[in-house]
Amino acid sequence: MQSRVQIQPDVSTPNKRRLNDSAGSGGLPTPKQQRSGNKQFQDNEIILDATGDNQQVDSTSKYIKQHKIPFDQVKRAVSSNLPCFLISFHPINEDQKVPSAFKAADQVFEYLKQQNVQINRFSFVGWAGAKLKLGVNGKEDYINLVSTEKWPTSIMNIPITIEKPKFIPDCFALVIRYIPRGMDFEFVKEEISRSIASVVNLKRIQYSYNRKTDDYRFHVKDLQEYNRALNMRRISIGNVIVPITQFLEGNKLTYCTRCWRLGHIRNKCSAPTARCRICLQEITDIQRHNCSQQPRCAQCDGNHHSLSSQCESIKAYKMQLKEEVDNALARGVIHRSEPNK
């Protein structure tokens, strides 16, 4: 006898904020260890806080009154730029001059075109220190650049190295909903993989309230499979037909990956020395740094990670950011952006 489950109306993914690196398009990604080191994140699970928690209002109201979030941070919160690709130049002698950003980008584009790598021209060209930063707007362009190994090895006879993004952006994430509680995680993973072969990073979403069913979030590395799954809108898990919806990103936080404080990005940091993302000790030589593995918060000096959802300063910033983003969206001052298909 075929099992049935009541399908509830499709709704947007609960607002789990992804702490993207605040450098925006192509900024250095938050190290995976930062996320996995947080006690809030268990293996194969994502824990979501309940919205509108009255307990945090009193403890954060003072912080909110004293802080006004700059407009550039409000704009960054709703941006959905794809991660950029970085190119390092290695001149052999002093006579070799690094070309301008635009000239180098044109050289890379033409080379990829000759190698039959089909992309549009780069939508972002700039410098990140001594590294050339190249970005695209389209998901298909991004996947083609990530998957190809046909990048040039030199530009104008200057040897180069390519750094690809180290994580899959959330614009490639999907959510399957209303899986009957009690289904084994590995069974669910296998069932999804039978329909979507390129699924990675499967996580069960743990809510802060009781539910009779489970939701799972995952990334899809193949764009065709991603679009196919999204268009189908349903998938079979153990003879149960459940819906698939797009994962909706939360507001991005502006924070620094040098000092780990809120409110600015790495290239605007005034700290004389970078700090360890865990223990916050100053790092003068990364090879000799010996982390204590004892988390310390750059916002409140508490014994948790600097971007932990346990931190009252982080909670307050999120509350204020959401309020200002909602107001700006309502006034039409900003618009949520997402990569082109």
PDB file of C-alpha atoms in Angstrom, residues 108-322:
ATOM      1  CA  VAL A 108      41.617  35.414 -19.818  1.00  0.00           C
ATOM      2  CA  PHE A 109      38.259  35.683 -21.587  1.00  0.00           C
ATOM      3  CA  GLU A 110      39.790  35.245 -25.049  1.00  0.00           C
ATOM      4  CA  TYR A 111      41.852  32.276 -23.898  1.00  0.00           C
ATOM      5  CA  LEU A 112      38.813  30.536 -22.389  1.00  0.00           C
ATOM      6  CA  LYS A 113      36.868  31.249 -25.567  1.00  0.00           C
ATOM      7  CA  GLN A 114      39.595  29.533 -27.611  1.00  0.00           C
ATOM      8  CA  GLN A 115      39.320  26.540 -25.267  1.00  0.00           C
ATOM      9  CA  ASN A 116      35.550  26.368 -25.970  1.00  0.00           C
ATOM     10  CA  VAL A 117      34.635  27.405 -22.425  1.00  0.00           C
ATOM     11  CA  GLN A 118      31.356  29.208 -23.053  1.00  0.00           C
ATOM     12  CA  ILE A 119      30.912  32.259 -20.816  1.00  0.00           C
ATOM     13  CA  ASN A 120      29.844  35.868 -21.162  1.00  0.00           C
ATOM     14  CA  ARG A 121      32.385  38.584 -20.471  1.00  0.00           C
ATOM     15  CA  PHE A 122      33.283  39.130 -16.840  1.00  0.00           C
ATOM     16  CA  SER A 123      30.802  41.376 -15.053  1.00  0.00           C
ATOM     17  CA  PHE A 124      33.285  42.362 -12.350  1.00  0.00           C
ATOM     18  CA  VAL A 125      36.984  43.143 -12.772  1.00  0.00           C
ATOM     19  CA  GLY A 126      39.123  44.583 -10.000  1.00  0.00           C
ATOM     20  CA  TRP A 127      41.951  44.037  -7.575  1.00  0.00           C
ATOM     21  CA  ALA A 128      42.009  42.392  -4.154  1.00  0.00           C
ATOM     22  CA  GLY A 129      45.428  43.489  -2.981  1.00  0.00           C
ATOM     23  CA  ALA A 130      47.900  42.071  -5.497  1.00  0.00           C
ATOM     24  CA  LYS A 131      45.376  39.550  -6.841  1.00  0.00           C
ATOM     25  CA  LEU A 132      43.134  40.101  -9.848  1.00  0.00           C
ATOM     26  CA  LYS A 133      39.469  39.477  -9.012  1.00  0.00           C
ATOM     27  CA  LEU A 134      37.069  38.333 -11.743  1.00  0.00           C
ATOM     28  CA  GLY A 135      33.332  37.804 -11.333  1.00  0.00           C
ATOM     29  CA  VAL A 136      30.303  36.770 -13.383  1.00  0.00           C
ATOM     30  CA  ASN A 137      26.569  37.309 -12.932  1.00  0.00           C
ATOM     31  CA  GLY A 138      25.177  34.144 -14.482  1.00  0.00           C
ATOM     32  CA  LYS A 139      24.854  30.775 -12.771  1.00  0.00           C
ATOM     33  CA  GLU A 140      25.780  28.951 -15.978  1.00  0.00           C
ATOM     34  CA  ASP A 141      28.912  31.075 -16.437  1.00  0.00           C
ATOM     35  CA  TYR A 142      29.869  30.455 -12.828  1.00  0.00           C
ATOM     36  CA  ILE A 143      29.437  26.673 -13.061  1.00  0.00           C
ATOM     37  CA  ASN A 144      31.418  26.565 -16.320  1.00  0.00           C
ATOM     38  CA  LEU A 145      34.309  28.462 -14.723  1.00  0.00           C
ATOM     39  CA  VAL A 146      34.289  26.335 -11.578  1.00  0.00           C
ATOM     40  CA  SER A 147      34.181  23.031 -13.446  1.00  0.00           C
ATOM     41  CA  THR A 148      36.763  23.751 -16.162  1.00  0.00           C
ATOM     42  CA  GLU A 149      40.488  23.094 -15.822  1.00  0.00           C
ATOM     43  CA  LYS A 150      41.243  24.984 -19.044  1.00  0.00           C
ATOM     44  CA  TRP A 151      42.266  28.254 -17.392  1.00  0.00           C
ATOM     45  CA  PRO A 152      45.407  29.912 -18.763  1.00  0.00           C
ATOM     46  CA  THR A 153      48.703  29.310 -16.979  1.00  0.00           C
ATOM     47  CA  SER A 154      50.153  32.683 -17.977  1.00  0.00           C
ATOM     48  CA  ILE A 155      49.074  36.168 -19.037  1.00  0.00           C
ATOM     49  CA  MET A 156      51.441  38.111 -21.296  1.00  0.00           C
ATOM     50  CA  ASN A 157      54.125  35.512 -20.520  1.00  0.00           C
ATOM     51  CA  ILE A 158      53.756  36.080 -16.756  1.00  0.00           C
ATOM     52  CA  PRO A 159      52.987  32.834 -14.872  1.00  0.00           C
ATOM     53  CA  ILE A 160      49.703  32.906 -12.965  1.00  0.00           C
ATOM     54  CA  THR A 161      47.774  30.735 -10.518  1.00  0.00           C
ATOM     55  CA  ILE A 162      43.983  30.549 -10.261  1.00  0.00           C
ATOM     56  CA  GLU A 163      42.024  30.416  -7.002  1.00  0.00           C
ATOM     57  CA  LYS A 164      38.492  29.123  -7.413  1.00  0.00           C
ATOM     58  CA  PRO A 165      35.786  29.708  -4.769  1.00  0.00           C
ATOM     59  CA  LYS A 166      35.986  27.111  -2.020  1.00  0.00           C
ATOM     60  CA  PHE A 167      32.261  26.810  -1.332  1.00  0.00           C
ATOM     61  CA  ILE A 168      29.011  26.426  -3.247  1.00  0.00           C
ATOM     62  CA  PRO A 169      26.869  29.578  -2.949  1.00  0.00           C
ATOM     63  CA  ASP A 170      23.346  29.294  -1.604  1.00  0.00           C
ATOM     64  CA  CYS A 171      21.820  30.229  -4.954  1.00  0.00           C
ATOM     65  CA  PHE A 172      22.414  26.534  -5.758  1.00  0.00           C
ATOM     66  CA  ALA A 173      20.616  25.321  -2.614  1.00  0.00           C
ATOM     67  CA  LEU A 174      17.260  23.564  -2.457  1.00  0.00           C
ATOM     68  CA  VAL A 175      15.023  22.383   0.391  1.00  0.00           C
ATOM     69  CA  ILE A 176      12.917  19.222   0.510  1.00  0.00           C
ATOM     70  CA  ARG A 177      10.012  19.517   2.920  1.00  0.00           C
ATOM     71  CA  TYR A 178       7.774  17.464   5.141  1.00  0.00           C
ATOM     72  CA  ILE A 179       9.859  14.277   5.323  1.00  0.00           C
ATOM     73  CA  PRO A 180       8.113  11.988   7.853  1.00  0.00           C
ATOM     74  CA  ARG A 181       9.894  12.190  11.195  1.00  0.00           C
ATOM     75  CA  GLY A 182      11.943   9.091  11.902  1.00  0.00           C
ATOM     76  CA  MET A 183      13.303   8.449   8.404  1.00  0.00           C
ATOM     77  CA  ASP A 184      17.005   7.577   8.595  1.00  0.00           C
ATOM     78  CA  PHE A 185      19.342  10.340   7.407  1.00  0.00           C
ATOM     79  CA  GLU A 186      21.382   8.017   5.170  1.00  0.00           C
ATOM     80  CA  PHE A 187      18.183   6.654   3.630  1.00  0.00           C
ATOM     81  CA  VAL A 188      16.976  10.177   2.816  1.00  0.00           C
ATOM     82  CA  LYS A 189      20.389  11.029   1.353  1.00  0.00           C
ATOM     83  CA  GLU A 190      20.369   7.922  -0.841  1.00  0.00           C
ATOM     84  CA  GLU A 191      16.827   8.596  -2.038  1.00  0.00           C
ATOM     85  CA  ILE A 192      17.684  12.170  -3.030  1.00  0.00           C
ATOM     86  CA  SER A 193      20.872  11.022  -4.797  1.00  0.00           C
ATOM     87  CA  ARG A 194      18.854   8.579  -6.905  1.00  0.00           C
ATOM     88  CA  SER A 195      17.027  11.554  -8.428  1.00  0.00           C
ATOM     89  CA  ILE A 196      19.695  14.276  -8.124  1.00  0.00           C
ATOM     90  CA  ALA A 197      23.163  12.794  -8.607  1.00  0.00           C
ATOM     91  CA  SER A 198      25.109  16.003  -7.903  1.00  0.00           C
ATOM     92  CA  VAL A 199      23.636  16.640  -4.439  1.00  0.00           C
ATOM     93  CA  VAL A 200      26.150  17.682  -1.747  1.00  0.00           C
ATOM     94  CA  ASN A 201      26.079  19.180   1.756  1.00  0.00           C
ATOM     95  CA  LEU A 202      22.805  17.589   2.821  1.00  0.00           C
ATOM     96  CA  LYS A 203      21.708  18.888   6.236  1.00  0.00           C
ATOM     97  CA  ARG A 204      18.596  18.269   8.300  1.00  0.00           C
ATOM     98  CA  ILE A 205      17.121  21.555   9.499  1.00  0.00           C
ATOM     99  CA  GLN A 206      16.526  21.530  13.246  1.00  0.00           C
ATOM    100  CA  TYR A 207      13.870  24.016  14.316  1.00  0.00           C
ATOM    101  CA  SER A 208      13.520  25.424  17.814  1.00  0.00           C
ATOM    102  CA  TYR A 209       9.914  24.219  18.010  1.00  0.00           C
ATOM    103  CA  ASN A 210       8.372  20.755  17.673  1.00  0.00           C
ATOM    104  CA  ARG A 211       7.375  19.536  14.212  1.00  0.00           C
ATOM    105  CA  LYS A 212       5.923  16.255  12.974  1.00  0.00           C
ATOM    106  CA  THR A 213       8.073  16.303   9.832  1.00  0.00           C
ATOM    107  CA  ASP A 214      11.639  17.208   8.867  1.00  0.00           C
ATOM    108  CA  ASP A 215      13.057  19.546   6.229  1.00  0.00           C
ATOM    109  CA  TYR A 216      16.437  19.017   4.549  1.00  0.00           C
ATOM    110  CA  ARG A 217      18.655  21.547   2.799  1.00  0.00           C
ATOM    111  CA  PHE A 218      21.284  20.638   0.197  1.00  0.00           C
ATOM    112  CA  HIS A 219      23.339  22.072  -2.670  1.00  0.00           C
ATOM    113  CA  VAL A 220      23.239  20.905  -6.288  1.00  0.00           C
ATOM    114  CA  LYS A 221      26.511  21.237  -8.202  1.00  0.00           C
ATOM    115  CA  ASP A 222      25.014  20.612 -11.644  1.00  0.00           C
ATOM    116  CA  LEU A 223      22.967  23.562 -12.921  1.00  0.00           C
ATOM    117  CA  GLN A 224      20.801  21.419 -15.211  1.00  0.00           C
ATOM    118  CA  GLU A 225      19.902  19.121 -12.325  1.00  0.00           C
ATOM    119  CA  TYR A 226      19.215  22.136 -10.105  1.00  0.00           C
ATOM    120  CA  ASN A 227      16.808  23.657 -12.629  1.00  0.00           C
ATOM    121  CA  ARG A 228      15.203  20.290 -13.367  1.00  0.00           C
ATOM    122  CA  ALA A 229      14.545  19.607  -9.683  1.00  0.00           C
ATOM    123  CA  LEU A 230      13.192  23.107  -9.119  1.00  0.00           C
ATOM    124  CA  ASN A 231      10.862  22.811 -12.115  1.00  0.00           C
ATOM    125  CA  MET A 232       9.604  19.371 -11.057  1.00  0.00           C
ATOM    126  CA  ARG A 233       8.714  20.755  -7.606  1.00  0.00           C
ATOM    127  CA  ARG A 234       8.285  17.240  -6.188  1.00  0.00           C
ATOM    128  CA  ILE A 235      10.506  14.274  -5.350  1.00  0.00           C
ATOM    129  CA  SER A 236       9.846  10.765  -4.054  1.00  0.00           C
ATOM    130  CA  ILE A 237      11.412   9.764  -0.734  1.00  0.00           C
ATOM    131  CA  GLY A 238      10.513   6.201   0.244  1.00  0.00           C
ATOM    132  CA  ASN A 239       7.196   6.193  -1.680  1.00  0.00           C
ATOM    133  CA  VAL A 240       6.300   9.561  -0.164  1.00  0.00           C
ATOM    134  CA  ILE A 241       5.942  12.491  -2.565  1.00  0.00           C
ATOM    135  CA  VAL A 242       7.329  15.656  -0.964  1.00  0.00           C
ATOM    136  CA  PRO A 243       7.858  19.187  -2.317  1.00  0.00           C
ATOM    137  CA  ILE A 244      11.147  20.807  -3.333  1.00  0.00           C
ATOM    138  CA  THR A 245      11.524  24.567  -2.959  1.00  0.00           C
ATOM    139  CA  GLN A 246      14.285  27.061  -3.552  1.00  0.00           C
ATOM    140  CA  PHE A 247      16.352  27.982  -0.507  1.00  0.00           C
ATOM    141  CA  LEU A 248      15.939  31.689   0.206  1.00  0.00           C
ATOM    142  CA  GLU A 249      19.016  33.373   1.604  1.00  0.00           C
ATOM    143  CA  GLY A 250      18.787  35.531   4.687  1.00  0.00           C
ATOM    144  CA  ASN A 251      20.273  38.994   5.087  1.00  0.00           C
ATOM    145  CA  LYS A 252      24.058  39.015   4.805  1.00  0.00           C
ATOM    146  CA  LEU A 253      25.987  40.441   7.730  1.00  0.00           C
ATOM    147  CA  THR A 254      28.794  42.935   7.272  1.00  0.00           C
ATOM    148  CA  TYR A 255      31.822  41.765   9.216  1.00  0.00           C
ATOM    149  CA  CYS A 256      35.599  41.712   8.935  1.00  0.00           C
ATOM    150  CA  THR A 257      37.627  38.553   8.323  1.00  0.00           C
ATOM    151  CA  ARG A 258      40.710  40.282   9.754  1.00  0.00           C
ATOM    152  CA  CYS A 259      39.483  41.319  13.221  1.00  0.00           C
ATOM    153  CA  TRP A 260      36.077  39.513  13.110  1.00  0.00           C
ATOM    154  CA  ARG A 261      34.098  42.551  14.261  1.00  0.00           C
ATOM    155  CA  LEU A 262      30.786  43.675  12.799  1.00  0.00           C
ATOM    156  CA  GLY A 263      30.328  46.836  10.784  1.00  0.00           C
ATOM    157  CA  HIS A 264      33.191  46.857   8.277  1.00  0.00           C
ATOM    158  CA  ILE A 265      34.930  44.601   5.780  1.00  0.00           C
ATOM    159  CA  ARG A 266      38.494  43.359   5.602  1.00  0.00           C
ATOM    160  CA  ASN A 267      39.907  46.012   3.280  1.00  0.00           C
ATOM    161  CA  LYS A 268      38.517  48.745   5.569  1.00  0.00           C
ATOM    162  CA  CYS A 269      39.944  47.263   8.772  1.00  0.00           C
ATOM    163  CA  SER A 270      42.168  49.507  10.895  1.00  0.00           C
ATOM    164  CA  ALA A 271      43.493  46.690  13.096  1.00  0.00           C
ATOM    165  CA  PRO A 272      47.303  46.581  12.863  1.00  0.00           C
ATOM    166  CA  THR A 273      47.372  42.766  12.983  1.00  0.00           C
ATOM    167  CA  ALA A 274      45.020  40.007  11.895  1.00  0.00           C
ATOM    168  CA  ARG A 275      43.404  37.933  14.626  1.00  0.00           C
ATOM    169  CA  CYS A 276      42.645  34.235  14.897  1.00  0.00           C
ATOM    170  CA  ARG A 277      38.992  33.629  14.054  1.00  0.00           C
ATOM    171  CA  ILE A 278      38.647  31.316  17.075  1.00  0.00           C
ATOM    172  CA  CYS A 279      40.771  32.561  19.980  1.00  0.00           C
ATOM    173  CA  LEU A 280      41.269  36.145  18.667  1.00  0.00           C
ATOM    174  CA  GLN A 281      44.998  36.092  19.365  1.00  0.00           C
ATOM    175  CA  GLU A 282      46.988  38.391  17.099  1.00  0.00           C
ATOM    176  CA  ILE A 283      48.642  36.530  14.238  1.00  0.00           C
ATOM    177  CA  THR A 284      52.025  37.785  13.078  1.00  0.00           C
ATOM    178  CA  ASP A 285      53.098  34.445  11.601  1.00  0.00           C
ATOM    179  CA  ILE A 286      50.336  32.031  10.613  1.00  0.00           C
ATOM    180  CA  GLN A 287      52.782  29.111  10.537  1.00  0.00           C
ATOM    181  CA  ARG A 288      53.782  29.678  14.161  1.00  0.00           C
ATOM    182  CA  HIS A 289      50.339  30.498  15.526  1.00  0.00           C
ATOM    183  CA  ASN A 290      49.154  28.020  18.157  1.00  0.00           C
ATOM    184  CA  CYS A 291      45.410  28.430  18.622  1.00  0.00           C
ATOM    185  CA  SER A 292      44.051  27.630  22.069  1.00  0.00           C
ATOM    186  CA  GLN A 293      40.798  26.382  20.464  1.00  0.00           C
ATOM    187  CA  GLN A 294      38.915  28.349  23.131  1.00  0.00           C
ATOM    188  CA  PRO A 295      36.345  30.521  21.327  1.00  0.00           C
ATOM    189  CA  ARG A 296      36.333  34.224  22.134  1.00  0.00           C
ATOM    190  CA  CYS A 297      33.876  36.735  20.700  1.00  0.00           C
ATOM    191  CA  ALA A 298      35.157  39.913  19.066  1.00  0.00           C
ATOM    192  CA  GLN A 299      31.805  41.613  19.728  1.00  0.00           C
ATOM    193  CA  CYS A 300      31.238  40.972  23.452  1.00  0.00           C
ATOM    194  CA  ASP A 301      34.354  39.070  24.616  1.00  0.00           C
ATOM    195  CA  GLY A 302      32.155  36.070  25.443  1.00  0.00           C
ATOM    196  CA  ASN A 303      33.255  32.442  25.239  1.00  0.00           C
ATOM    197  CA  HIS A 304      31.680  31.775  21.846  1.00  0.00           C
ATOM    198  CA  HIS A 305      32.676  32.450  18.232  1.00  0.00           C
ATOM    199  CA  SER A 306      32.560  36.030  17.009  1.00  0.00           C
ATOM    200  CA  LEU A 307      29.665  35.318  14.624  1.00  0.00           C
ATOM    201  CA  SER A 308      27.748  32.943  16.873  1.00  0.00           C
ATOM    202  CA  SER A 309      23.975  33.240  17.033  1.00  0.00           C
ATOM    203  CA  GLN A 310      24.391  32.964  20.822  1.00  0.00           C
ATOM    204  CA  CYS A 311      25.944  36.448  20.912  1.00  0.00           C
ATOM    205  CA  GLU A 312      23.583  39.223  22.018  1.00  0.00           C
ATOM    206  CA  SER A 313      25.392  41.723  19.790  1.00  0.00           C
ATOM    207  CA  ILE A 314      24.871  39.467  16.771  1.00  0.00           C
ATOM    208  CA  LYS A 315      21.190  39.065  17.683  1.00  0.00           C
ATOM    209  CA  ALA A 316      20.795  42.815  18.009  1.00  0.00           C
ATOM    210  CA  TYR A 317      22.562  43.491  14.713  1.00  0.00           C
ATOM    211  CA  LYS A 318      20.341  40.972  12.921  1.00  0.00           C
ATOM    212  CA  MET A 319      17.190  42.523  14.394  1.00  0.00           C
ATOM    213  CA  GLN A 320      18.206  46.040  13.421  1.00  0.00           C
ATOM    214  CA  LEU A 321      19.401  44.926   9.982  1.00  0.00           C
ATOM    215  CA  LYS A 322      16.133  43.124   9.263  1.00  0.00           C
TER     216      LYS A 322
END
